[in-house]
Amino acid sequence: MRVLVLAEKKKIAENFVKAFLEKGITAKYLRLSKVMLVSKKDKTEIKLVGSNIDNFDAVFLQARSSLAPFVEPLLEELTNQGFYVNSKKGSYYLSDNEPYTFVSLAINNVKTPKTLTSGSGKNIERVSKNISYPLLVKSFVGKKAQQAIIANNGKELNSFVKSIKSDIEGFMLREYIDEPVISCIVVGDEVFSVKRKTKDQVVVPIDKGEYYKLPDSDKENVLNATKVIGLDIAKVDLVKGRVISIEPNINLKNFNKICSADIESRIVDFYLSKENEIKRKSIFSELKDIRSIFSKTIFGRFFK
Amino acid sequence: MKKQLTKTKTQKEPKIVGPSLVIISSKGAKLSTIKSLISEAQKKFSNVLVVPINKIQIQTSEQGAGLFYKGKNLLCFDVIYPRVSSKDFFLAESVLKIIESSDSYSPVSLKSFHMTNHKFFTSQILSNKGLPGVTSTFFISSKRAQMAVSETGFPFVMKLISGFAGKGVVLINNNDQMESILDAVNLFEEFICTQKFIKGKNFDIRCYVIGNLVLTVKRTSKKGDWRANISRGGSAQLINPTPEMISIAQNAAKELGMDICAVDLMQHKNKWVVIEVNFMPGPFMKYLGNTIVHEWVRYLSVKGKKVQNEETKK
Ligand SMILES: Nc1ncnc2c1ncn2[C@@H]1O[C@H](COP(=O)(O)OP(=O)(O)OP(=O)(O)O)[C@@H](O)[C@H]1O
Ligand SMILES: [Mg+2]
């Protein structure tokens, strides 16, 4: 297996490249901005600065979900061309839009808190009758969350909505559950989790978290969530067994320490287990193609 | 197993005789188009509701996901026609996803929304399926511009991936022009793609695909403009489509999973190539009256009756 590690910065990719190399797997880092797509007659090509995509058969991708408009066509092409990639088609559009993530999870029976999204703040208090306080309320500009508060009643909700002057895309209300947040790193079917307490409704940073053994039912919910979103490797946050966030980017430093694990190396093993999913045309199958072309010509009988 | 919030509320809705229709309208919707849609739809549907997308409540819970407007459950309608654009991305992804998981009929899908609101993605999908297009490139760093030029040459067309009405489409003739445009692109952090320029054509062909029907319109650009957009002063007239146009338009719609759309074609080296596909095409009422709107509604009502028949069978 030859793995192309695509990331926005070298710093993010370094440890992953090292882990692959340590297990004797060819791996090379390339900055995502060095990728160009070209669509031509009958096909689309993936061009790399200083390298050739044909030198690889798997891709490990780490990029912010806001790059979805670039990543999605790239994932389409990588998948079409038979590469194994940790993120599936559609996963970046999903990760880049929080209400859309919750909609997809809910439709597919993943346990999530109740949410309510609306493009306008008008009548928001009346709307909120369908959901119980306290609420986490977020305003969005484009697809980015701009401001967030916890509203304990309709009055607080209304004054937050009224305080927003800028042009916003909409509001999302979510039932706020004041319990510790369980942050998980998912690698295939493996889950590494850290418990983070809240203090005055604020979650402590990950490095202040502690090791947590995830109950089986919660683990099932987490794995179901990653399947729905299309991420083989992901970071998932849970509260009281409910998924509250999921993203393709992972930062392993604290997880490795708190869970006394070497998650990078687990990722490499996971990649090795995906070897059979790679559908790249091998040199051998290309030889067969040449044979079939020749067999249609006068030289055909030499190949039969 | 898919779940929806529909069933509990269904009983409360009044029983309707003909099919019912919801039109979900974009933030940038043209009033004349909506008015014409309503008046045509009222002839075929017994209940017509227009809902601005930003007024919809999107609800999720353990029971699934639902769409509500002023207390009405939108998934109880037989037909939902989302006329939304890239401006509505934030809400449209959720709305289209929920519609897809319901029993209501919609002539467009979420996948088609993603692809048609992305000019490069459209070219990619269509050329991979063997449909004719022009060489296009896509990159995120302006450092790749020279690499792109080596594919398309000068002049080339640079486009914002989700622009419309000719906005954000510029012709670039040389390196100097390219550098100054790229400065602006970087500043506004926009996604752009480039396309080989088709020379000497001051018109394009818009194929309205409506089920199996293809209505074809020739758009000619205003004197002095190379872009044939009506909103830039171009004009439009219905023409008879050639079999080639019909087949390209229908195949493009099929690959993108759309029953209603508009496929824009240009002539390049005596062949028709796809320039882009429109998710929310305007009906060019100034030139075509309500011809297009009439056909949209007729098609939707046929689909609506089918949904109704399925419902009564249950
Ligand atoms: N590659 C090209 N070569 C020459 N002319 C082009 C090319 N691409 C676009 N044009 C011209 O520019 C116009 C606008 O381009 P395009 O359709 O991609 O943008 P748009 O803003 O989405 O327009 P629409 O109003 O159709 O949505 C086209 O109608 C056509 O006349
Ligand atoms: Mg166009």
XYZ file of C-alpha atoms and ligand atoms in Angstrom:
650
model
C 0.000 0.000 0.000
C 1.202 3.497 -0.884
C -0.482 6.260 1.070
C -0.743 9.905 0.092
C -1.243 12.021 3.210
C -3.144 15.150 2.182
C -3.390 17.955 4.716
C -3.442 21.714 4.824
C -0.188 21.921 6.773
C 2.877 19.740 7.167
C 2.587 19.937 10.940
C -0.763 18.160 10.856
C 0.498 15.401 8.572
C 3.915 14.685 10.114
C 2.956 12.185 12.812
C 0.729 10.226 10.464
C 3.442 9.968 7.811
C 5.895 8.806 10.491
C 3.474 6.138 11.725
C 2.979 4.745 8.221
C 6.720 4.685 7.536
C 7.419 2.953 10.857
C 5.266 0.039 9.754
C 7.047 -0.139 6.424
C 4.310 1.510 4.387
C 5.186 4.022 1.696
C 3.683 7.366 2.699
C 4.178 10.874 1.452
C 2.821 14.207 2.616
C 1.415 16.675 0.133
C -0.138 20.029 0.881
C -3.786 19.988 -0.184
C -3.302 23.231 -2.124
C -0.893 21.350 -4.407
C -3.764 19.356 -5.843
C -5.546 20.430 -9.008
C -8.480 18.776 -10.750
C -8.853 18.909 -14.518
C -11.967 17.686 -16.256
C -11.490 16.811 -19.888
C -13.196 14.766 -22.526
C -14.492 11.564 -20.869
C -12.471 11.891 -17.676
C -11.199 13.947 -14.777
C -7.539 13.970 -13.780
C -6.004 14.567 -10.378
C -2.781 16.549 -10.823
C -0.233 16.927 -8.041
C 2.601 19.425 -7.875
C 5.891 17.506 -7.714
C 4.275 14.099 -7.607
C 2.035 11.729 -9.520
C -1.245 10.346 -8.249
C -0.500 7.005 -9.930
C 2.198 6.435 -7.332
C -0.481 5.928 -4.675
C -3.458 3.702 -3.945
C -4.779 5.136 -0.684
C -5.253 8.653 0.661
C -5.320 9.863 4.244
C -7.074 13.225 4.306
C -7.114 15.892 7.017
C -8.774 19.167 6.053
C -11.178 21.652 7.564
C -14.780 20.973 6.649
C -15.104 24.521 5.277
C -13.035 23.267 2.338
C -15.994 21.063 1.354
C -16.451 22.744 -2.072
C -12.926 21.617 -3.002
C -12.790 18.350 -1.083
C -16.079 16.922 -2.382
C -15.113 16.855 -6.093
C -11.737 15.436 -5.000
C -13.424 12.667 -2.985
C -15.697 11.930 -5.933
C -12.639 11.444 -8.136
C -10.566 9.467 -5.629
C -13.476 7.116 -5.023
C -14.190 6.739 -8.738
C -10.572 5.902 -9.387
C -10.566 3.184 -6.718
C -8.523 4.803 -3.929
C -9.251 4.003 -0.311
C -9.960 7.306 1.522
C -10.859 7.777 5.194
C -13.677 10.218 4.307
C -16.496 9.175 1.995
C -18.250 11.259 -0.649
C -20.689 13.685 0.961
C -18.976 13.612 4.364
C -17.513 17.103 3.978
C -20.786 18.722 2.930
C -22.298 17.117 6.021
C -19.537 18.122 8.426
C -19.646 21.676 7.123
C -23.296 22.282 8.032
C -24.415 21.611 11.601
C -28.211 21.520 11.136
C -27.765 19.276 8.078
C -25.601 16.925 10.171
C -28.333 16.663 12.819
C -31.009 16.082 10.177
C -29.039 13.221 8.643
C -28.264 11.662 12.012
C -31.899 11.891 13.158
C -33.266 10.398 9.945
C -30.900 7.463 10.370
C -31.784 6.738 13.997
C -28.651 8.139 15.612
C -29.447 9.477 19.074
C -29.056 13.262 19.123
C -30.600 16.046 21.211
C -33.745 17.616 19.758
C -32.885 20.488 17.408
C -34.809 23.197 15.661
C -33.464 25.351 12.845
C -35.008 28.394 11.266
C -33.819 30.992 8.819
C -35.416 33.829 10.694
C -35.518 35.001 14.288
C -39.131 36.092 13.944
C -41.535 34.089 16.092
C -38.577 32.165 17.452
C -40.055 32.115 20.933
C -43.323 30.612 19.672
C -41.328 28.083 17.673
C -39.310 27.135 20.725
C -42.498 25.755 22.364
C -41.691 22.506 20.562
C -38.492 22.048 22.511
C -37.603 22.375 26.188
C -35.259 24.756 28.020
C -32.392 25.224 28.666
C -31.419 25.629 25.027
C -28.128 26.064 23.255
C -28.799 28.782 20.667
C -26.452 29.449 17.770
C -26.552 32.034 15.029
C -24.973 31.270 11.665
C -23.277 33.432 9.074
C -22.771 31.465 5.887
C -22.424 27.989 7.329
C -20.254 29.085 10.239
C -21.583 29.388 13.766
C -21.135 33.016 14.692
C -22.409 33.330 18.261
C -23.773 30.896 20.794
C -25.477 31.212 24.171
C -27.379 29.036 26.578
C -30.916 30.354 27.028
C -32.803 29.275 30.145
C -36.139 30.724 29.097
C -38.005 32.477 26.284
C -36.946 35.909 27.473
C -33.249 35.079 27.236
C -33.804 33.503 23.834
C -35.587 36.573 22.510
C -33.039 39.048 23.764
C -30.229 37.015 22.166
C -32.044 36.914 18.845
C -32.756 40.651 18.994
C -29.144 41.472 19.909
C -27.894 40.103 16.588
C -27.549 42.917 14.131
C -25.560 41.333 11.324
C -27.047 39.530 8.372
C -27.435 35.959 9.500
C -28.352 32.762 7.713
C -30.393 31.399 10.581
C -30.629 30.083 14.109
C -30.303 26.641 15.533
C -31.808 25.737 18.896
C -30.673 22.562 20.591
C -31.693 21.020 23.875
C -28.869 21.705 26.274
C -27.936 18.789 28.494
C -25.743 19.895 31.383
C -23.632 16.764 31.725
C -19.988 15.949 30.974
C -18.997 15.837 27.328
C -17.466 12.587 26.107
C -15.006 13.292 23.308
C -14.217 10.275 21.155
C -11.736 9.451 18.428
C -13.090 6.796 16.096
C -10.797 4.611 14.003
C -12.941 2.121 12.107
C -14.733 0.186 14.860
C -12.412 1.328 17.622
C -13.329 4.214 19.907
C -10.997 6.111 22.266
C -12.852 8.329 24.704
C -12.148 11.110 27.155
C -14.563 12.514 29.697
C -14.662 16.307 30.024
C -16.584 17.854 32.891
C -18.422 21.128 32.533
C -17.932 24.094 34.823
C -20.573 26.839 34.742
C -21.908 25.381 31.498
C -18.459 25.503 29.875
C -16.663 22.293 28.917
C -13.107 21.955 30.251
C -10.335 21.724 27.622
C -9.452 18.254 26.405
C -6.119 18.130 28.282
C -8.058 18.442 31.561
C -10.149 15.422 30.597
C -9.867 11.884 31.973
C -9.951 8.415 30.479
C -13.472 7.073 30.045
C -14.711 3.617 29.175
C -17.606 4.041 26.771
C -20.664 1.806 27.463
C -21.516 -0.531 24.555
C -24.817 1.194 23.719
C -23.059 4.568 23.417
C -20.316 3.023 21.335
C -22.922 1.644 18.970
C -24.449 5.109 18.629
C -21.051 6.683 17.925
C -20.196 4.116 15.262
C -23.611 4.505 13.695
C -23.043 8.275 13.534
C -19.677 7.939 11.767
C -21.241 5.550 9.244
C -24.115 7.935 8.514
C -21.733 10.856 7.967
C -19.273 8.698 6.010
C -16.167 9.066 8.158
C -14.003 6.014 8.939
C -11.823 8.206 11.120
C -13.477 10.998 13.077
C -13.845 12.964 16.266
C -17.274 12.604 17.862
C -18.643 14.382 20.943
C -21.394 12.870 23.083
C -23.533 14.108 25.928
C -25.594 11.562 27.830
C -25.171 9.109 24.954
C -26.333 11.636 22.364
C -24.129 12.821 19.531
C -23.607 16.601 19.623
C -20.812 16.977 17.098
C -18.822 15.032 14.536
C -15.886 16.117 12.403
C -13.243 14.671 10.072
C -10.285 16.468 11.675
C -8.548 14.793 14.570
C -5.907 16.052 16.962
C -4.489 13.048 18.773
C -1.938 14.503 21.169
C -4.156 14.584 24.266
C -6.104 11.465 23.388
C -2.891 9.413 23.134
C -1.763 10.614 26.533
C -5.071 10.271 28.398
C -6.025 6.926 26.840
C -2.391 5.669 26.953
C -2.739 4.701 23.344
C -0.859 5.097 20.077
C -3.799 6.040 17.889
C -1.623 6.878 14.868
C -0.423 3.299 14.840
C -4.027 2.026 15.138
C -4.840 4.142 12.076
C -2.028 2.478 10.149
C -3.350 -0.982 11.111
C -6.804 0.142 10.062
C -5.447 1.212 6.660
C -3.784 -2.173 6.251
C -7.148 -3.832 6.893
C -8.595 -1.781 4.018
C -6.107 -3.127 1.463
C -8.839 -5.280 -0.117
C -11.059 -2.213 -0.671
C -8.521 -0.643 -2.998
C -9.704 -0.898 -6.563
C -6.861 0.855 -8.327
C -5.978 -0.553 -11.688
C -2.778 -2.467 -11.034
C -0.012 -2.746 -13.593
C -1.112 -6.324 -14.064
C -4.671 -5.382 -15.019
C -3.344 -2.744 -17.377
C -1.283 -5.439 -19.075
C -4.484 -7.404 -19.489
C -6.054 -4.336 -21.124
C -3.226 -4.164 -23.632
C -3.692 -7.861 -24.330
C -7.375 -7.407 -25.017
C -6.624 -4.554 -27.410
C -4.046 -6.624 -29.235
C -6.289 -9.667 -29.369
C -8.672 -7.675 -31.558
C -5.908 -7.019 -34.091
C -3.915 -9.180 -36.402
C -1.483 -9.872 -33.521
C -4.358 -11.362 -31.559
C -3.375 -14.962 -32.162
C 0.017 -14.447 -30.513
C -1.721 -13.598 -27.270
C -4.323 -16.323 -27.193
C -35.225 2.229 8.399
C -36.168 5.842 7.805
C -38.255 7.757 10.250
C -40.247 10.943 9.827
C -42.221 13.237 12.008
C -45.083 13.057 9.532
C -47.493 10.461 10.753
C -48.687 11.962 14.015
C -49.743 15.226 12.456
C -51.218 13.825 9.256
C -54.681 13.284 10.669
C -55.065 16.919 11.631
C -54.605 18.223 8.075
C -57.828 18.732 6.096
C -58.512 16.095 3.425
C -57.764 17.410 -0.070
C -59.322 16.151 -3.304
C -56.692 17.016 -5.976
C -52.954 16.798 -5.382
C -51.337 19.434 -3.202
C -48.201 21.443 -3.915
C -45.615 23.337 -1.894
C -43.210 25.638 -3.666
C -40.184 26.400 -1.543
C -38.887 29.733 -2.692
C -35.387 31.150 -2.556
C -34.282 34.241 -0.716
C -33.576 35.772 -4.112
C -36.828 34.615 -5.735
C -38.300 36.774 -8.490
C -41.828 37.815 -7.590
C -43.131 37.556 -11.170
C -41.984 33.928 -11.432
C -43.630 32.997 -8.137
C -46.874 34.769 -9.068
C -47.022 32.986 -12.375
C -46.282 29.632 -10.710
C -49.127 30.181 -8.247
C -51.673 31.144 -10.874
C -50.783 28.176 -13.119
C -50.653 25.778 -10.161
C -54.074 26.791 -8.887
C -55.556 25.398 -12.114
C -54.116 21.921 -11.473
C -53.688 21.583 -7.717
C -56.363 21.861 -5.058
C -53.946 23.297 -2.549
C -50.948 25.487 -3.364
C -48.599 26.864 -0.757
C -45.547 29.053 -1.302
C -43.047 28.946 1.523
C -39.916 31.115 1.658
C -37.107 28.789 2.691
C -36.011 31.056 5.539
C -39.459 30.755 7.156
C -39.339 26.956 7.395
C -38.774 25.280 10.745
C -36.528 22.284 10.508
C -37.100 19.923 13.429
C -35.149 16.864 14.456
C -35.747 14.469 17.329
C -35.529 10.756 18.108
C -38.588 10.309 15.869
C -36.748 11.656 12.821
C -36.846 14.981 11.008
C -39.674 17.228 9.824
C -40.427 20.489 8.019
C -43.046 22.917 9.298
C -44.414 26.269 8.203
C -46.890 28.171 10.352
C -47.804 24.915 12.051
C -48.342 23.083 8.757
C -46.456 19.862 8.116
C -44.901 20.304 4.668
C -44.311 16.578 4.228
C -48.084 16.043 4.010
C -48.102 17.656 0.579
C -47.981 15.394 -2.474
C -45.483 17.511 -4.378
C -42.690 19.726 -3.107
C -40.874 21.888 -5.643
C -37.792 23.486 -4.075
C -36.746 26.549 -6.095
C -33.636 27.449 -4.148
C -30.148 28.618 -5.059
C -26.603 28.643 -3.745
C -27.623 31.620 -1.577
C -29.803 29.216 0.412
C -27.097 26.582 1.008
C -27.275 26.660 4.816
C -30.991 25.754 4.980
C -31.356 23.988 1.628
C -29.133 21.020 2.520
C -31.336 20.138 5.514
C -34.587 20.844 3.692
C -33.686 18.754 0.637
C -32.391 15.905 2.800
C -35.684 15.728 4.697
C -37.778 15.910 1.511
C -35.749 13.025 0.116
C -36.576 10.849 3.099
C -40.324 11.541 2.755
C -43.054 10.160 0.501
C -43.602 13.511 -1.218
C -42.488 13.903 -4.829
C -39.764 16.406 -5.678
C -38.326 16.952 -9.182
C -34.864 17.685 -7.761
C -32.552 16.017 -5.246
C -29.921 17.065 -2.730
C -27.169 15.524 -4.846
C -28.302 17.574 -7.833
C -28.337 20.695 -5.650
C -24.724 20.083 -4.638
C -23.565 19.413 -8.163
C -25.426 22.112 -10.073
C -24.454 24.801 -7.591
C -20.838 23.986 -8.343
C -19.813 24.643 -11.932
C -16.710 22.463 -11.771
C -18.495 19.557 -10.066
C -21.088 19.619 -12.860
C -18.382 19.478 -15.570
C -16.618 16.690 -13.702
C -19.676 14.466 -13.278
C -20.854 15.009 -16.841
C -17.493 14.519 -18.533
C -16.861 11.368 -16.467
C -20.110 10.051 -17.931
C -18.937 10.846 -21.443
C -21.118 13.920 -21.980
C -19.416 16.657 -24.030
C -17.925 19.609 -22.136
C -14.951 21.977 -22.303
C -11.691 21.526 -20.416
C -12.135 22.871 -16.874
C -9.776 23.172 -13.917
C -10.299 23.540 -10.182
C -7.767 24.472 -7.487
C -7.670 26.322 -4.166
C -4.336 28.118 -4.292
C -3.752 30.888 -6.803
C -0.228 29.411 -7.097
C -1.816 26.748 -9.329
C -3.025 29.298 -11.871
C -0.112 28.722 -14.260
C -0.727 24.987 -14.119
C -4.349 25.679 -15.023
C -3.329 27.873 -17.948
C -1.261 25.013 -19.334
C -4.528 23.049 -19.578
C -6.841 25.691 -21.045
C -4.463 28.235 -22.623
C -5.391 31.926 -23.014
C -8.014 33.258 -23.243
C -9.945 31.349 -20.613
C -13.042 31.975 -18.545
C -12.821 32.174 -14.764
C -15.993 31.532 -12.778
C -17.079 31.621 -9.179
C -18.155 28.001 -8.709
C -21.638 28.970 -7.575
C -22.241 32.235 -9.404
C -25.390 32.864 -11.411
C -26.912 35.371 -13.845
C -23.465 35.889 -15.338
C -22.134 37.228 -12.021
C -18.545 36.289 -11.312
C -17.850 35.088 -14.861
C -14.812 36.826 -16.364
C -12.755 36.455 -19.508
C -8.991 36.393 -19.026
C -6.711 37.118 -21.962
C -3.232 37.234 -20.455
C -1.063 36.907 -17.339
C -1.526 40.535 -16.250
C -5.310 40.218 -16.235
C -5.040 36.906 -14.444
C -2.862 38.301 -11.649
C -5.190 41.186 -10.881
C -8.296 38.991 -10.860
C -6.571 36.429 -8.609
C -5.766 39.172 -6.107
C -9.482 39.868 -5.733
C -10.332 36.177 -5.534
C -7.800 35.657 -2.733
C -9.074 38.681 -0.873
C -12.655 37.434 -0.817
C -11.668 33.776 -0.265
C -13.877 32.593 -3.091
C -13.791 29.192 -4.769
C -13.156 29.543 -8.490
C -12.806 27.279 -11.507
C -11.537 27.975 -15.004
C -12.831 26.898 -18.376
C -11.454 26.975 -21.884
C -12.971 29.932 -23.757
C -15.279 29.141 -26.644
C -14.457 31.797 -29.223
C -16.761 33.816 -31.405
C -20.097 32.694 -30.020
C -22.388 35.433 -28.828
C -25.204 33.014 -28.016
C -25.910 29.928 -25.984
C -28.732 27.397 -25.965
C -30.765 26.769 -22.885
C -32.559 23.404 -22.804
C -35.388 23.289 -20.300
C -35.712 19.641 -19.313
C -39.173 18.857 -17.936
C -39.504 15.085 -17.580
C -39.174 13.746 -21.124
C -39.916 17.130 -22.657
C -37.089 19.415 -23.799
C -37.913 23.035 -24.655
C -35.048 24.920 -26.222
C -34.266 28.601 -26.106
C -31.552 30.523 -27.906
C -30.066 33.331 -25.846
C -28.187 36.017 -27.733
C -25.980 38.442 -25.867
C -26.343 42.180 -25.865
C -24.086 43.925 -28.368
C -20.585 44.150 -26.977
C -21.015 41.446 -24.320
C -19.709 37.908 -24.820
C -22.027 36.552 -22.134
C -25.522 35.571 -23.224
C -27.292 36.078 -19.895
C -30.742 37.687 -20.073
C -29.966 39.560 -16.888
C -27.077 41.170 -18.762
C -29.358 42.479 -21.474
C -29.409 39.391 -23.708
C -32.540 38.249 -25.541
C -34.231 34.848 -25.842
C -36.356 32.985 -28.375
C -37.770 29.459 -28.551
C -36.130 27.303 -31.218
C -36.550 23.751 -32.440
C -34.019 21.529 -30.705
C -31.847 19.168 -32.739
C -31.793 15.486 -31.708
C -28.240 16.069 -30.426
C -29.398 18.872 -28.105
C -32.277 16.777 -26.804
C -30.105 13.796 -26.078
C -27.359 15.795 -24.314
C -29.894 17.697 -22.197
C -31.801 14.571 -21.198
C -28.660 12.628 -20.351
C -27.238 15.490 -18.303
C -30.487 15.742 -16.327
C -30.487 11.986 -15.805
C -26.885 11.851 -14.570
C -27.592 14.604 -12.063
C -30.885 13.062 -10.955
C -33.227 15.873 -11.969
C -36.688 15.783 -13.555
C -36.757 19.575 -13.905
C -33.692 21.687 -14.729
C -32.103 23.715 -17.518
C -28.993 22.598 -19.353
C -26.962 25.382 -21.000
C -25.129 24.431 -24.195
C -22.620 26.190 -26.450
C -21.290 25.251 -29.839
C -17.629 24.285 -29.897
C -15.911 22.893 -32.986
C -19.300 21.990 -34.515
C -20.355 20.072 -31.412
C -22.674 21.022 -28.576
C -20.995 21.104 -25.177
C -22.543 21.542 -21.731
C -21.580 24.831 -20.036
C -23.629 24.438 -16.889
C -26.833 23.002 -15.469
C -29.304 25.186 -13.576
C -31.132 23.955 -10.483
C -33.481 26.946 -10.329
C -33.766 28.196 -13.918
C -35.667 31.401 -14.582
C -38.599 30.989 -17.014
C -37.609 34.051 -19.150
C -41.159 35.393 -18.942
C -40.269 38.625 -20.697
C -39.625 36.647 -23.888
C -41.542 33.386 -23.399
C -44.578 34.426 -21.361
C -45.728 31.564 -19.156
C -44.764 28.758 -21.592
C -42.145 27.268 -19.269
C -44.105 27.765 -16.055
C -47.130 26.087 -17.642
C -45.083 23.003 -18.525
C -43.480 22.805 -15.080
C -46.872 22.834 -13.408
C -48.371 20.346 -15.850
C -45.515 17.919 -15.169
C -45.708 18.366 -11.389
C -49.464 17.754 -11.388
C -49.050 14.450 -13.244
C -46.506 13.380 -10.597
C -48.802 14.658 -7.870
C -51.667 12.485 -9.037
C -49.372 9.451 -8.939
C -48.385 10.193 -5.340
C -52.064 10.581 -4.458
C -52.929 7.221 -6.023
C -50.120 5.562 -4.064
C -51.452 7.140 -0.867
C -55.011 5.876 -1.403
C -53.710 2.372 -2.129
C -52.051 2.301 1.309
N -16.303 28.575 -21.587
C -17.004 29.588 -22.122
N -16.657 30.104 -23.324
C -17.361 31.152 -23.863
N -18.438 31.711 -23.285
C -18.847 31.239 -22.086
C -18.150 30.154 -21.444
N -18.769 29.895 -20.281
C -19.789 30.783 -20.195
N -19.863 31.590 -21.280
C -20.858 32.669 -21.508
O -21.105 33.315 -20.276
C -22.456 33.170 -19.857
C -22.535 32.953 -18.366
O -21.844 31.763 -17.991
P -22.500 30.675 -17.026
O -23.729 30.129 -17.636
O -21.457 29.691 -16.632
O -22.822 31.617 -15.777
P -24.139 31.844 -14.951
O -23.842 33.055 -14.198
O -24.435 30.641 -14.191
O -25.334 32.076 -15.941
P -26.887 31.664 -15.777
O -27.614 32.955 -15.823
O -27.117 30.845 -16.998
O -27.078 30.917 -14.544
C -23.002 31.997 -20.663
O -24.369 32.145 -20.867
C -22.200 32.099 -21.957
O -22.800 33.016 -22.855
Mg -25.672 29.888 -17.542
